[in-house]
Short mmCIF file of C-alpha atoms and ligand atoms in Angstrom, two decimals:
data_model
loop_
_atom_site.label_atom_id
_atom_site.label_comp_id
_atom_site.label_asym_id
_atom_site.label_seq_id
_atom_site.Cartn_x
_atom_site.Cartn_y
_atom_site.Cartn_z
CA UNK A 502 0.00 0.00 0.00
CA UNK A 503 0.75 3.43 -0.90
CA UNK A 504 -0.16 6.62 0.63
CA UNK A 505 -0.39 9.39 -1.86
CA UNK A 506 -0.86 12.48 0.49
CA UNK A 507 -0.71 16.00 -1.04
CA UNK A 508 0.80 19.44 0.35
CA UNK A 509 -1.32 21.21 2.38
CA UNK A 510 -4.12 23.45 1.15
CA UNK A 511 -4.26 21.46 -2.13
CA UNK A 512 -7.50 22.79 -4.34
CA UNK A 513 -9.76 19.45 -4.99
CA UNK A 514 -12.26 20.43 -7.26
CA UNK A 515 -13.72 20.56 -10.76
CA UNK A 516 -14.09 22.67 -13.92
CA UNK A 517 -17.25 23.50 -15.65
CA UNK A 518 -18.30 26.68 -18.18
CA UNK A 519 -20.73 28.84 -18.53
CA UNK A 520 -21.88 27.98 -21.79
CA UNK A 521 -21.60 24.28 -20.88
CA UNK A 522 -23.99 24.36 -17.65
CA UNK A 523 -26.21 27.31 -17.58
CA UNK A 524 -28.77 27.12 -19.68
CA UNK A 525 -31.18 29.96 -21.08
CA UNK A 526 -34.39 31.26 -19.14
CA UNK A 527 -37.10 34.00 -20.50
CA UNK A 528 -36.14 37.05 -19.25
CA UNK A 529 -32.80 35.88 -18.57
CA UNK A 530 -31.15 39.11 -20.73
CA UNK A 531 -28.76 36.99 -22.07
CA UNK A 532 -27.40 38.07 -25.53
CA UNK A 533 -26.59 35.09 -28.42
CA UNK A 534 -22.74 33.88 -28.95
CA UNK A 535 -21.66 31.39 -31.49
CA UNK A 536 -23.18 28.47 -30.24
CA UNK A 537 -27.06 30.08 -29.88
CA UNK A 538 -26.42 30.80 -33.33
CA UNK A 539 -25.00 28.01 -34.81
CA UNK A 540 -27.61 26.19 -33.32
CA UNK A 541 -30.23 27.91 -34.84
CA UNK A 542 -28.51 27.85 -38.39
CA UNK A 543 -27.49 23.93 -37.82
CA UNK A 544 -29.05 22.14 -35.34
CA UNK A 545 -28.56 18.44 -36.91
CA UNK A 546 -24.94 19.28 -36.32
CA UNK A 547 -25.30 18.70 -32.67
CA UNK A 548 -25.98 15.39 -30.89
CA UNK A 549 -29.11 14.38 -30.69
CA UNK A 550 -29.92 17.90 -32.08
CA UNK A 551 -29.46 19.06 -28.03
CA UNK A 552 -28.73 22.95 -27.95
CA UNK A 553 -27.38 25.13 -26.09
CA UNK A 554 -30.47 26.64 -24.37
CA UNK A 555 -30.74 23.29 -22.58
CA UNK A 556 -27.30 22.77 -20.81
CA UNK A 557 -27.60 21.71 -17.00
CA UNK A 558 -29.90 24.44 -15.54
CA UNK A 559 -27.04 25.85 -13.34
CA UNK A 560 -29.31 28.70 -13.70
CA UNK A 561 -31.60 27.72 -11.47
CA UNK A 562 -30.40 25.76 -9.14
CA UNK A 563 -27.45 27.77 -7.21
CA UNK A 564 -27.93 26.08 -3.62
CA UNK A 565 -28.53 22.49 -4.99
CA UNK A 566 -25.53 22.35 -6.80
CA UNK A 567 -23.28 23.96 -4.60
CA UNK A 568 -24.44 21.66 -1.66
CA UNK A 569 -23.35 18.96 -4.24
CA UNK A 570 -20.03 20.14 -4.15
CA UNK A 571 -19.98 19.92 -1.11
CA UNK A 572 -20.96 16.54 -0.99
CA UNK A 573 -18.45 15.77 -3.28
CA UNK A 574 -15.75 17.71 -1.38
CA UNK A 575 -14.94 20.36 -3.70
CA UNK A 576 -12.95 23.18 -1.68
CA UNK A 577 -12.43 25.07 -5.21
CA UNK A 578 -14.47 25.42 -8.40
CA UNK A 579 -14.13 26.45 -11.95
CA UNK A 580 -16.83 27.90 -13.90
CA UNK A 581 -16.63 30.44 -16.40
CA UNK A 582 -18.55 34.02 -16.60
CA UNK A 583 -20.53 34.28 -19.84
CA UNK A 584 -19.39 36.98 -21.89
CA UNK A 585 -23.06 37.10 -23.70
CA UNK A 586 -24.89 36.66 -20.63
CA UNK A 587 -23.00 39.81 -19.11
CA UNK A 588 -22.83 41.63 -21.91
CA UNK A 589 -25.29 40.89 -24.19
CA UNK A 590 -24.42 43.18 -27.04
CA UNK A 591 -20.43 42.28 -26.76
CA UNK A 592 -19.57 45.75 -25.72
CA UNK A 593 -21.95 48.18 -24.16
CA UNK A 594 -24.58 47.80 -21.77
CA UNK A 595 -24.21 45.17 -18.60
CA UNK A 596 -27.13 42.67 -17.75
CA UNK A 597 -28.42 43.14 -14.14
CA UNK A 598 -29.34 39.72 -13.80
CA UNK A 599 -26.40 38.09 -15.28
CA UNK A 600 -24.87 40.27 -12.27
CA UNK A 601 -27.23 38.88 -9.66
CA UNK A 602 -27.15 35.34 -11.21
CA UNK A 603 -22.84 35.63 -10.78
CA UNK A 604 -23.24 37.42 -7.44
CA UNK A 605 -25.71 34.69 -5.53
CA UNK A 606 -23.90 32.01 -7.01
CA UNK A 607 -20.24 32.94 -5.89
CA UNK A 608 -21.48 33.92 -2.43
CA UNK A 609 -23.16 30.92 -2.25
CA UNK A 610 -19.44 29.48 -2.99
CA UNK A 611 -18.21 31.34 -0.37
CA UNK A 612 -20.38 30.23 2.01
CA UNK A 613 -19.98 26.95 1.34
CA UNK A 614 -15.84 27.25 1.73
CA UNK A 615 -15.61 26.53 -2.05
CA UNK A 616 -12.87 28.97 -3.55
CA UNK A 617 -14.26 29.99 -6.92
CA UNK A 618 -11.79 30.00 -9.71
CA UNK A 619 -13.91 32.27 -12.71
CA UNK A 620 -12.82 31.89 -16.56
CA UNK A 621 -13.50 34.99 -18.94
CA UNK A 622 -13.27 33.15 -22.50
CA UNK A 623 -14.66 29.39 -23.01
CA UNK A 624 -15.55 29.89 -26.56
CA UNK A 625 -18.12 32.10 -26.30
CA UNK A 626 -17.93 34.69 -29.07
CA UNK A 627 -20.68 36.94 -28.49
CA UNK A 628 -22.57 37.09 -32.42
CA UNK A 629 -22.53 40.60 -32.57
CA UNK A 630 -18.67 40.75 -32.05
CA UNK A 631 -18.50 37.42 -33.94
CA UNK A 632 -20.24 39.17 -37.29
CA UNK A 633 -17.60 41.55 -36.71
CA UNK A 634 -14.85 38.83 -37.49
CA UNK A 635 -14.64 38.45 -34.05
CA UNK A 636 -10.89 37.28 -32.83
CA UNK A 637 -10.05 38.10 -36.18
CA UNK A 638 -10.73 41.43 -35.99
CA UNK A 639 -8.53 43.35 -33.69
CA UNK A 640 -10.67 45.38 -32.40
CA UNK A 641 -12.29 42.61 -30.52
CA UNK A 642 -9.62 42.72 -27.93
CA UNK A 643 -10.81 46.27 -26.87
CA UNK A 644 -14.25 44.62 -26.17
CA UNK A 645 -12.75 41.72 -24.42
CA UNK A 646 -10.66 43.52 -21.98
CA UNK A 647 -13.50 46.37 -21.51
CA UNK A 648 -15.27 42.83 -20.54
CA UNK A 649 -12.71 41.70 -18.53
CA UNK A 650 -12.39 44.98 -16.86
CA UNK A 651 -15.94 45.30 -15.90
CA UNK A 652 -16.06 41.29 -14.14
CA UNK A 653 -12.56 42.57 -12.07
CA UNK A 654 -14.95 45.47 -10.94
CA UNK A 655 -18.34 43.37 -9.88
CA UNK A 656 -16.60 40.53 -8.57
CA UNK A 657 -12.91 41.42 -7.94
CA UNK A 658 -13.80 41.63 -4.15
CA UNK A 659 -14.48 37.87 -3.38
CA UNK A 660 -12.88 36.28 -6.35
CA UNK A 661 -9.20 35.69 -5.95
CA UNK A 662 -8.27 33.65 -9.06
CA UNK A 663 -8.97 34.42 -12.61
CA UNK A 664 -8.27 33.56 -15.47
CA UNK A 665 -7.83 34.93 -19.39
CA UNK A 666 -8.86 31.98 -21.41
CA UNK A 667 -9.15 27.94 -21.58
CA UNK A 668 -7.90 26.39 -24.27
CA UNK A 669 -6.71 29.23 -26.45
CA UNK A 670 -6.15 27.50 -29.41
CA UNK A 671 -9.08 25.15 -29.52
CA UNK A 672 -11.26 28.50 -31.16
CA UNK A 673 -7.99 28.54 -33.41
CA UNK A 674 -8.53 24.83 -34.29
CA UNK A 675 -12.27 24.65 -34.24
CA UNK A 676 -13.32 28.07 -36.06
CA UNK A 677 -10.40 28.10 -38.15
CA UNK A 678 -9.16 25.30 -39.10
CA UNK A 679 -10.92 22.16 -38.34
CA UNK A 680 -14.43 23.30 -38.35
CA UNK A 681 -15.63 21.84 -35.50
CA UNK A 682 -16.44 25.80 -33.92
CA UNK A 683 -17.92 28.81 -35.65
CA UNK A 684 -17.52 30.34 -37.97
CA UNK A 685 -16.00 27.16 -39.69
CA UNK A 686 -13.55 28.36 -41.77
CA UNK A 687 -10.21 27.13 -43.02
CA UNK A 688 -7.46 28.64 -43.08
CA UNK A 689 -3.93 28.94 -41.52
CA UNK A 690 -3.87 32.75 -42.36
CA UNK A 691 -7.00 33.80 -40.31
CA UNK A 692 -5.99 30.92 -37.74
CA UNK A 693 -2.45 32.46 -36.55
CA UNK A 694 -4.11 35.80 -36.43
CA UNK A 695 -6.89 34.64 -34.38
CA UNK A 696 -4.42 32.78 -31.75
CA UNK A 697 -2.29 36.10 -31.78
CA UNK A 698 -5.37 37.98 -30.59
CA UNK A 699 -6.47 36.00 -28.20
CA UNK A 700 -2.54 36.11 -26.71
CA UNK A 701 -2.53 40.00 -26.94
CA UNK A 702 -6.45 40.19 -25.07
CA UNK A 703 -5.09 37.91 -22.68
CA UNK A 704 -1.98 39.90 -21.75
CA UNK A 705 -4.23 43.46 -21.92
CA UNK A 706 -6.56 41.84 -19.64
CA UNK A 707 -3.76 40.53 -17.47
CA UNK A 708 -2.41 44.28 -17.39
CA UNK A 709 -6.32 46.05 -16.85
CA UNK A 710 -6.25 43.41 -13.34
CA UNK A 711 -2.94 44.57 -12.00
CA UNK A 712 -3.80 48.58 -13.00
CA UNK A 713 -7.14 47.63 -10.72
CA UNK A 714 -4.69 46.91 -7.45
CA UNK A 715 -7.02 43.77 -6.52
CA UNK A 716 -5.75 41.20 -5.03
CA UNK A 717 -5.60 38.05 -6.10
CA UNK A 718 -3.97 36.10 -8.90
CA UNK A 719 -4.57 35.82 -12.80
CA UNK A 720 -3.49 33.35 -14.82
CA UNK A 721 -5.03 31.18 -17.90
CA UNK A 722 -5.89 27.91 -18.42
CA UNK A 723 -3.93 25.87 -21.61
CA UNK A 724 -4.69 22.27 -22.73
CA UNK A 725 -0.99 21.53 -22.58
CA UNK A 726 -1.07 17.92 -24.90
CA UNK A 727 2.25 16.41 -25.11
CA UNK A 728 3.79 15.71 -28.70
CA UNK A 729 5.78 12.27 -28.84
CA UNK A 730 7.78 11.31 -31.50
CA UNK A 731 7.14 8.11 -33.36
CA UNK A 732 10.87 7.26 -33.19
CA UNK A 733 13.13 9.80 -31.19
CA UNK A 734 16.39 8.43 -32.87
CA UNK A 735 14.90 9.82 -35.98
CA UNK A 736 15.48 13.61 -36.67
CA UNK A 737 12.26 13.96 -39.03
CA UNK A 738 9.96 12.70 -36.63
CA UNK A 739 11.88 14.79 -34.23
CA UNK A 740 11.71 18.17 -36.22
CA UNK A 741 7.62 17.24 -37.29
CA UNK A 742 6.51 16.69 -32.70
CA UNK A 743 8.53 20.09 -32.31
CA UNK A 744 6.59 21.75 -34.64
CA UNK A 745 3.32 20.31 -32.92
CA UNK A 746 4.45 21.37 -29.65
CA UNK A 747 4.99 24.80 -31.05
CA UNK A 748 1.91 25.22 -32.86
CA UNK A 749 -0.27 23.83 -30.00
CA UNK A 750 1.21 23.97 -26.77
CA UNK A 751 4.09 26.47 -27.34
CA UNK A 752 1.94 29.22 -29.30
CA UNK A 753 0.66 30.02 -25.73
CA UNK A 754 2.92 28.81 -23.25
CA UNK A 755 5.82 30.30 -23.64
CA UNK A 756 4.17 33.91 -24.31
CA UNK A 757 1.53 33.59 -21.70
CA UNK A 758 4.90 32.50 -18.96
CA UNK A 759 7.94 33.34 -20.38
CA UNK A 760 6.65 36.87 -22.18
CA UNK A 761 7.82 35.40 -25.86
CA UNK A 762 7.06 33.31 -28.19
CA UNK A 763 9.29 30.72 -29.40
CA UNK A 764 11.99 31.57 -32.34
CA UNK A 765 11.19 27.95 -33.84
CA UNK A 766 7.51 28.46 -34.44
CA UNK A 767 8.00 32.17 -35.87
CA UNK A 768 10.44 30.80 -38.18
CA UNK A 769 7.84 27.76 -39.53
CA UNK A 770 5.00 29.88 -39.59
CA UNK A 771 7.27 32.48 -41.64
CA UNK A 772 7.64 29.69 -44.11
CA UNK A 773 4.28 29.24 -44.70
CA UNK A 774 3.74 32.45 -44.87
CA UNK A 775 1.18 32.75 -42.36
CA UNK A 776 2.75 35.42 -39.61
CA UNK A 777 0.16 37.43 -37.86
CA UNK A 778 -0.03 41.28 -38.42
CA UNK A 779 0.77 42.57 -35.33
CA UNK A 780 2.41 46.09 -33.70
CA UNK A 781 5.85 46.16 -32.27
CA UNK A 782 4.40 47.74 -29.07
CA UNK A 783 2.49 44.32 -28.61
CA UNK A 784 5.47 42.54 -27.77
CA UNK A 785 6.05 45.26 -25.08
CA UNK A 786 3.06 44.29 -23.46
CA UNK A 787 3.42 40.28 -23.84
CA UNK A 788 6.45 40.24 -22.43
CA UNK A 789 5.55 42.65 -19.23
CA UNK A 790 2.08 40.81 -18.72
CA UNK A 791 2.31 37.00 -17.91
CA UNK A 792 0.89 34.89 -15.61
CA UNK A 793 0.97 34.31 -12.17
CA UNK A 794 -0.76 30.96 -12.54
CA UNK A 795 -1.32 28.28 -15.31
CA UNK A 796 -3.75 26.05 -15.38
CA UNK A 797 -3.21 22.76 -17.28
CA UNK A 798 -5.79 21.03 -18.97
CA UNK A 799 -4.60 17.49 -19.64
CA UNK A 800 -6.64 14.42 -21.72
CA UNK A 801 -4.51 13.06 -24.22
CA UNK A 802 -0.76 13.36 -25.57
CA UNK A 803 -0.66 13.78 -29.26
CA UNK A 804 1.92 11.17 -31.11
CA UNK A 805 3.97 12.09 -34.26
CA UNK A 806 5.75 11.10 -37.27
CA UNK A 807 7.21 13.47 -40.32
CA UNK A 808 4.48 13.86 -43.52
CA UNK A 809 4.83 10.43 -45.39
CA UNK A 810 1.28 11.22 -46.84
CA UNK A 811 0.02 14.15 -48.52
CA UNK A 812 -2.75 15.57 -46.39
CA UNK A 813 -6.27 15.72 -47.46
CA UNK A 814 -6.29 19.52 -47.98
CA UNK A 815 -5.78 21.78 -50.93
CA UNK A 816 -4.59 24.78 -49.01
CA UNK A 817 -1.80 25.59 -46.39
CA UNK A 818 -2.23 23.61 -43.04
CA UNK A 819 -0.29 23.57 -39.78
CA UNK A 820 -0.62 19.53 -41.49
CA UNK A 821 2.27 20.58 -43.80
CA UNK A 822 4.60 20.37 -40.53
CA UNK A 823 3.54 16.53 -39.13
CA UNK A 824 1.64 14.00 -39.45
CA UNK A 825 -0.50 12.08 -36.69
CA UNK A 826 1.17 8.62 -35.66
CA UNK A 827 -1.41 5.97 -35.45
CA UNK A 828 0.55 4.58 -32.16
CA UNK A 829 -0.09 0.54 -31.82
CA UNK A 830 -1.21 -0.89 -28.56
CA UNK A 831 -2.06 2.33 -27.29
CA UNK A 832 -4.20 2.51 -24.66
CA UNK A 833 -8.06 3.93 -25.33
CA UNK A 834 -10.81 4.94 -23.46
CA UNK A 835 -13.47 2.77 -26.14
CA UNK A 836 -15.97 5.66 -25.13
CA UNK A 837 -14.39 8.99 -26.24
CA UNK A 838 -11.88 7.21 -28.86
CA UNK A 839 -9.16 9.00 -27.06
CA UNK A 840 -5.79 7.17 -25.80
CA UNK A 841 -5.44 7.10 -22.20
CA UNK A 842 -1.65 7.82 -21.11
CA UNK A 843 -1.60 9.01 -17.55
CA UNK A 844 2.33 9.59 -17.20
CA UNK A 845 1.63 13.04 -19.73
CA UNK A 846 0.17 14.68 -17.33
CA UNK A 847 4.08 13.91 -15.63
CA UNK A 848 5.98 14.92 -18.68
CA UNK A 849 3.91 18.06 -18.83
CA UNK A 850 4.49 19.20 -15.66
CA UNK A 851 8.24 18.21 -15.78
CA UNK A 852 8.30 20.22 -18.54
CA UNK A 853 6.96 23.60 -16.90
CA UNK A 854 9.68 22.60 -14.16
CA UNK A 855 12.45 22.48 -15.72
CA UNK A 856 11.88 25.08 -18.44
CA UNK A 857 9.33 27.55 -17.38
CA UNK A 858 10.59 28.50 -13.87
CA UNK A 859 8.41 25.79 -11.92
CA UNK A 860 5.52 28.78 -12.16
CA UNK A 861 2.52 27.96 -9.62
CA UNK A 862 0.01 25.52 -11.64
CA UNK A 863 -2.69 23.31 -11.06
CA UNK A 864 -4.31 20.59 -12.85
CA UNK A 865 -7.38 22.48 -14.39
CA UNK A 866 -8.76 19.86 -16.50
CA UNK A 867 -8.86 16.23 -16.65
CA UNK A 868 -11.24 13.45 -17.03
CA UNK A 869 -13.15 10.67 -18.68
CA UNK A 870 -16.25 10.77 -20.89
CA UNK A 871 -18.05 8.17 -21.53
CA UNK A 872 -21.23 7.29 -23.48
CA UNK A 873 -24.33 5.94 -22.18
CA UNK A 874 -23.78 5.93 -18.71
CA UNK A 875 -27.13 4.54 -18.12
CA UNK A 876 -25.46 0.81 -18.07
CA UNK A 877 -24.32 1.00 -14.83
CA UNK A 878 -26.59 2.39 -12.55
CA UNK A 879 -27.11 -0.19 -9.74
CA UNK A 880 -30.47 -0.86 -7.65
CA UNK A 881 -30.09 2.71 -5.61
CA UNK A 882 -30.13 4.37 -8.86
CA UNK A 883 -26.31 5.44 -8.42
CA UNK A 884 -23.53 4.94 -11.75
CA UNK A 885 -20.90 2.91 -10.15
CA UNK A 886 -18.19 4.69 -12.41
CA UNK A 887 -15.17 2.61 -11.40
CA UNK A 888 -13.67 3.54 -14.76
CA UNK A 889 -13.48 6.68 -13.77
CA UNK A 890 -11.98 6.37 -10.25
CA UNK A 891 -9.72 4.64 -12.06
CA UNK A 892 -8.93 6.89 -14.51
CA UNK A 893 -8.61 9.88 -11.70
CA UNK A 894 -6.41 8.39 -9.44
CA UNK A 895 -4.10 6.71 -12.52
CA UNK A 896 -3.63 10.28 -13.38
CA UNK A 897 -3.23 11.30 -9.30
CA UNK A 898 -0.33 9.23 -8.97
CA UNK A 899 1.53 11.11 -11.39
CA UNK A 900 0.52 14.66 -9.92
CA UNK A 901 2.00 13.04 -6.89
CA UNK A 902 4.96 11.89 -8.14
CA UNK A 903 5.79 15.26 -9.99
CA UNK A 904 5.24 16.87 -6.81
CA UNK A 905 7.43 14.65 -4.82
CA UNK A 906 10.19 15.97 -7.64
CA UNK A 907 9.41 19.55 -6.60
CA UNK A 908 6.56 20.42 -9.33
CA UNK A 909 4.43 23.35 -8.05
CA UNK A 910 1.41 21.85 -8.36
CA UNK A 911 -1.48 23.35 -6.25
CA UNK A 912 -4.27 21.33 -7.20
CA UNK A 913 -6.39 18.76 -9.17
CA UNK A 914 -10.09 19.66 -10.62
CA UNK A 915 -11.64 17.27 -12.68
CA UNK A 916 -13.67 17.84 -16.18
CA UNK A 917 -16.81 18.14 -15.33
CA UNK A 918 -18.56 18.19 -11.87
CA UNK A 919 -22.20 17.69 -13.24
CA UNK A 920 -22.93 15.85 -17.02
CA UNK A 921 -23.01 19.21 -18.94
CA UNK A 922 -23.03 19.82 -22.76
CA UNK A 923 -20.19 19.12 -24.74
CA UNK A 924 -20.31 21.77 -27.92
CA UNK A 925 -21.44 19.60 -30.76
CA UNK A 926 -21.41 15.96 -28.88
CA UNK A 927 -24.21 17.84 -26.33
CA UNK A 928 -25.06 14.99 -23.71
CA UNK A 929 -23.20 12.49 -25.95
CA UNK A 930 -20.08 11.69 -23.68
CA UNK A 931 -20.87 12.24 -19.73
CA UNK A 932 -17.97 13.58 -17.44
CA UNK A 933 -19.53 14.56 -14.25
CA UNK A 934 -18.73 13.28 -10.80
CA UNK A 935 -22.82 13.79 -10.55
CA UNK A 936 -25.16 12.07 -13.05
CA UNK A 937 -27.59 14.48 -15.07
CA UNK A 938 -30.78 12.97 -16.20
CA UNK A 939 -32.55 15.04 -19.03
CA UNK A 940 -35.61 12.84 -19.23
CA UNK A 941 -36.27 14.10 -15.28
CA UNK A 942 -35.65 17.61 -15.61
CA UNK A 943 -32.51 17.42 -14.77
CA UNK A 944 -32.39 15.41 -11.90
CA UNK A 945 -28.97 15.03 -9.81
CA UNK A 946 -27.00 12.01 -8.63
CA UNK A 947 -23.99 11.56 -7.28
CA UNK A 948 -22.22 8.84 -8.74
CA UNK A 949 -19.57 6.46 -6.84
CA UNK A 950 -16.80 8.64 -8.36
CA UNK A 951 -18.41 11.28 -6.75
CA UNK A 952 -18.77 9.87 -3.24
CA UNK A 953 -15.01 8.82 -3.56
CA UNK A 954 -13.72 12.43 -4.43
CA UNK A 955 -15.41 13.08 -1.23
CA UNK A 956 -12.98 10.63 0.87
CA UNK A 957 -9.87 11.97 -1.28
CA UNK A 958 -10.42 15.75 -0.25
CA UNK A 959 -10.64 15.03 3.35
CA UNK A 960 -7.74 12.69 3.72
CA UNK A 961 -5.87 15.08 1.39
CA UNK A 962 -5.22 11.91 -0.65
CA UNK A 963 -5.40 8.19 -1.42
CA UNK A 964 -4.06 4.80 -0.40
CA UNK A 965 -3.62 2.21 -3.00
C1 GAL B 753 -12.08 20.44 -23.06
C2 GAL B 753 -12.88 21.72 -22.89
C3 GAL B 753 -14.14 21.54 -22.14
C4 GAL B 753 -14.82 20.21 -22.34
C5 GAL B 753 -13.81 19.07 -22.35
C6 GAL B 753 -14.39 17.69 -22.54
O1 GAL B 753 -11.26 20.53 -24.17
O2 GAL B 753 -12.15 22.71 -22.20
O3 GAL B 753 -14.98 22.62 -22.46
O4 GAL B 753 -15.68 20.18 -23.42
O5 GAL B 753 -12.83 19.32 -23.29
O6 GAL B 753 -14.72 17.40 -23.86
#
């Protein structure tokens, strides 16, 4: 036996969005973003044609739900404010009871000794900036920070950790390349210009917190997926997982801690002629705005061999650079198709040891989903997810270890703490430490993963 105890004051908890768990309510005041309209445009694109209007009814049920985290011994939570809920038009006018709705629901937080951890941007374009190109368009950062600036204001007071973004570059990948996020365009040009915006709104909203004299801590959240190399002995392979690691991990790692981006990826991006336009006084304020904390998002690694194939587009892609290894004998989670390699989440934080000054992180995302969840609820009407305990304390072991090496890691939150909507999947893949049952408007369960995230918090760790 094992014990796997964590330093004191470590943050147990889980990560959810606004978009993801809210939901939409007459009278509500909340203004579209991409995903209301998309929906509306495309519904059959979405699982089960679920929308976004019908996420998990956080809305309505503040004191339930925080009682559940509770009793699943969260003593720190992630949600996200919703930039269209806030401020409907984009810019402009604020929603009094978005304020209310964000007020009640991190007192109730407070209350409840659950530290709230508030995201600005989960991929929540508001439409009216979106029509206007939206991260494309430069001036969308003024809107974003005057955004930023006004949640610092209302909430500043009682919450002490914030962050820019999650997942920077999955708007790059989804909207811009891979068209799996409005507006479902391709193309490398718009896609490096899109990620450089988001960068620059994150460091101007980084600097508008500090000019503000709270106190607290801002940082952002990146879904840091290690590239392997097919065959490390072979340079090609080699040269192709850098390149990944630039493009997706790099692109806002090393601005976002180290104040610059990396002279490798400028120089491949040159090549393809994609380079963002930018101003030289940008760099200024990169390099004198990073974090204090980084969250680190952390599902899959990404595996990697030089192009032997040509790649199924006509125009430039960031697919020019690599191509994906099809790994044999990997392990996968038969549920989400993803490979399961818990020693990543090692490597990655390793990584921001050794090379990014050991900054303060966390674990901000990291989790199972699985499909149809429904097989295996026992007699009490409880999903005895052992898969997922599993899973969680696989991964746990390796937080511990890279601790143990002197990784400043300050916590662990899981993806998702109730079922909530996935983007286009919806309700396909569940997540949640609590069951969500649509059919019962929206009835909450805990599952077993649940109860045993309970007994983890209070011992401050595990025996195995
Ligand atoms: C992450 C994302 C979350 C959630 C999760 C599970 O990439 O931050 O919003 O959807 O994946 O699919």
């Amino acid at each position: 036996m094992t014990n796997y105890q964590f330093p004191k004051d470590f943050y147990w908890g889980s990560a959810s969005s606004g978009p993801q768990s809210e939901g939409r309510y007459e009278n509500d005041g909340k203004g579209d973003n991409i995903w209301d309209l998309w929906y509306k445009e495309q519904p059959e694109l979405y699982f089960n044609t679920i929308g976004p209007e019908k996420t998990s009814q956080a809305y309505t049920h503040i004191k339930e739900d925080v009682a559940l985290l509770k009793a699943t011994g969260h003593n720190s939570f992630r949600t996200s404010i919703q930039w269209s809920r806030l401020i409907p038009e984009g810019r402009g006018a604020i929603n009094p009871a978005a304020v209310k709705f964000y007020n009640e629901l991190i007192d109730e937080l407070l209350a409840n000794d659950i530290e709230p951890f508030i995201n600005l941007y989960h991929f929540d374009m508001p439409v009216v900036l979106q029509k206007e190109g939206g991260w494309e368009n430069r001036k969308t950062i003024d809107a974003y920070v005057a955004y930023a600036t006004a949640c610092f204001e209302l909430f500043g007071d009682r919450v002490k950790k914030w962050f820019t973004h999650n997942e920077p570059i999955v708007p790059v990948e989804g909207g811009y390349l891979y068209g799996f996020h409005y507006p479902h365009e391709v193309s490398f040009k718009a896609a490096v210009q899109v990620g450089y915006h988001e960068m620059l709104a994150s460091a101007k909203a980084i600097a508008a917190y500090r000019a503000l004299g709270k106190i607290g801590e801002i940082g952002i959240i990146l879904n840091l997926t290690p590239s392997y190399a097919r065959d490390e002995n072979n340079p090609s392979d080699v040269k192709a997982a850098q390149f990944a690691d630039g493009f997706f991990n790099r692109s806002f790692l090393d601005p976002s801690v180290l104040g610059e981006y990396p002279a490798d990826l400028i120089d491949d991006l040159r090549s393809a002629d994609v380079l963002p336009s930018y101003l030289v006084e940008d760099l200024e304020i990169i390099k004198n705005n990073t974090v204090d904390l980084l969250g680190i998002n952390y599902y899959q690694p990404r595996r990697i061999q030089a192009r032997e194939n040509p790649h199924e587009w006509s125009v430039p892609m960031p697919e020019d650079f690599f191509e994906t290894y099809d790994m044999p004998n990997k392990k996968i989670n038969p549920y989400r198709g993803w490979e399961i390699y818990e020693k990543g989440i090692y490597d990655t934080l390793t990584n921001i040891r050794e090379n990014y000054g050991n900054i303060p992180c966390y674990i901000s995302e990291n989790g199972m989903g699985v499909e149809d969840e429904s097989r295996f609820i026992d007699k009490q009407g409880q999903i005895n997810d052992d898969y997922r305990i599993e899973f969680v304390s696989e991964h746990l072991k390796y937080v511990h270890q890279a601790i143990t090496e002197g990784s400043n890691v300050r916590g662990y939150h899981m993806w998702t703490f109730i079922d909530n909507w996935s983007w286009l999947n919806a309700y396909k893949n569940r997540y949640g430490f609590v069951s969500l049952d649509l059919e019962n408007d929206g009835k909450r369960t805990i599952k077993k993963s649940g109860h045993w995230y309970k007994k983890v918090s209070e011992n401050n760790g595990f025996e195995e």
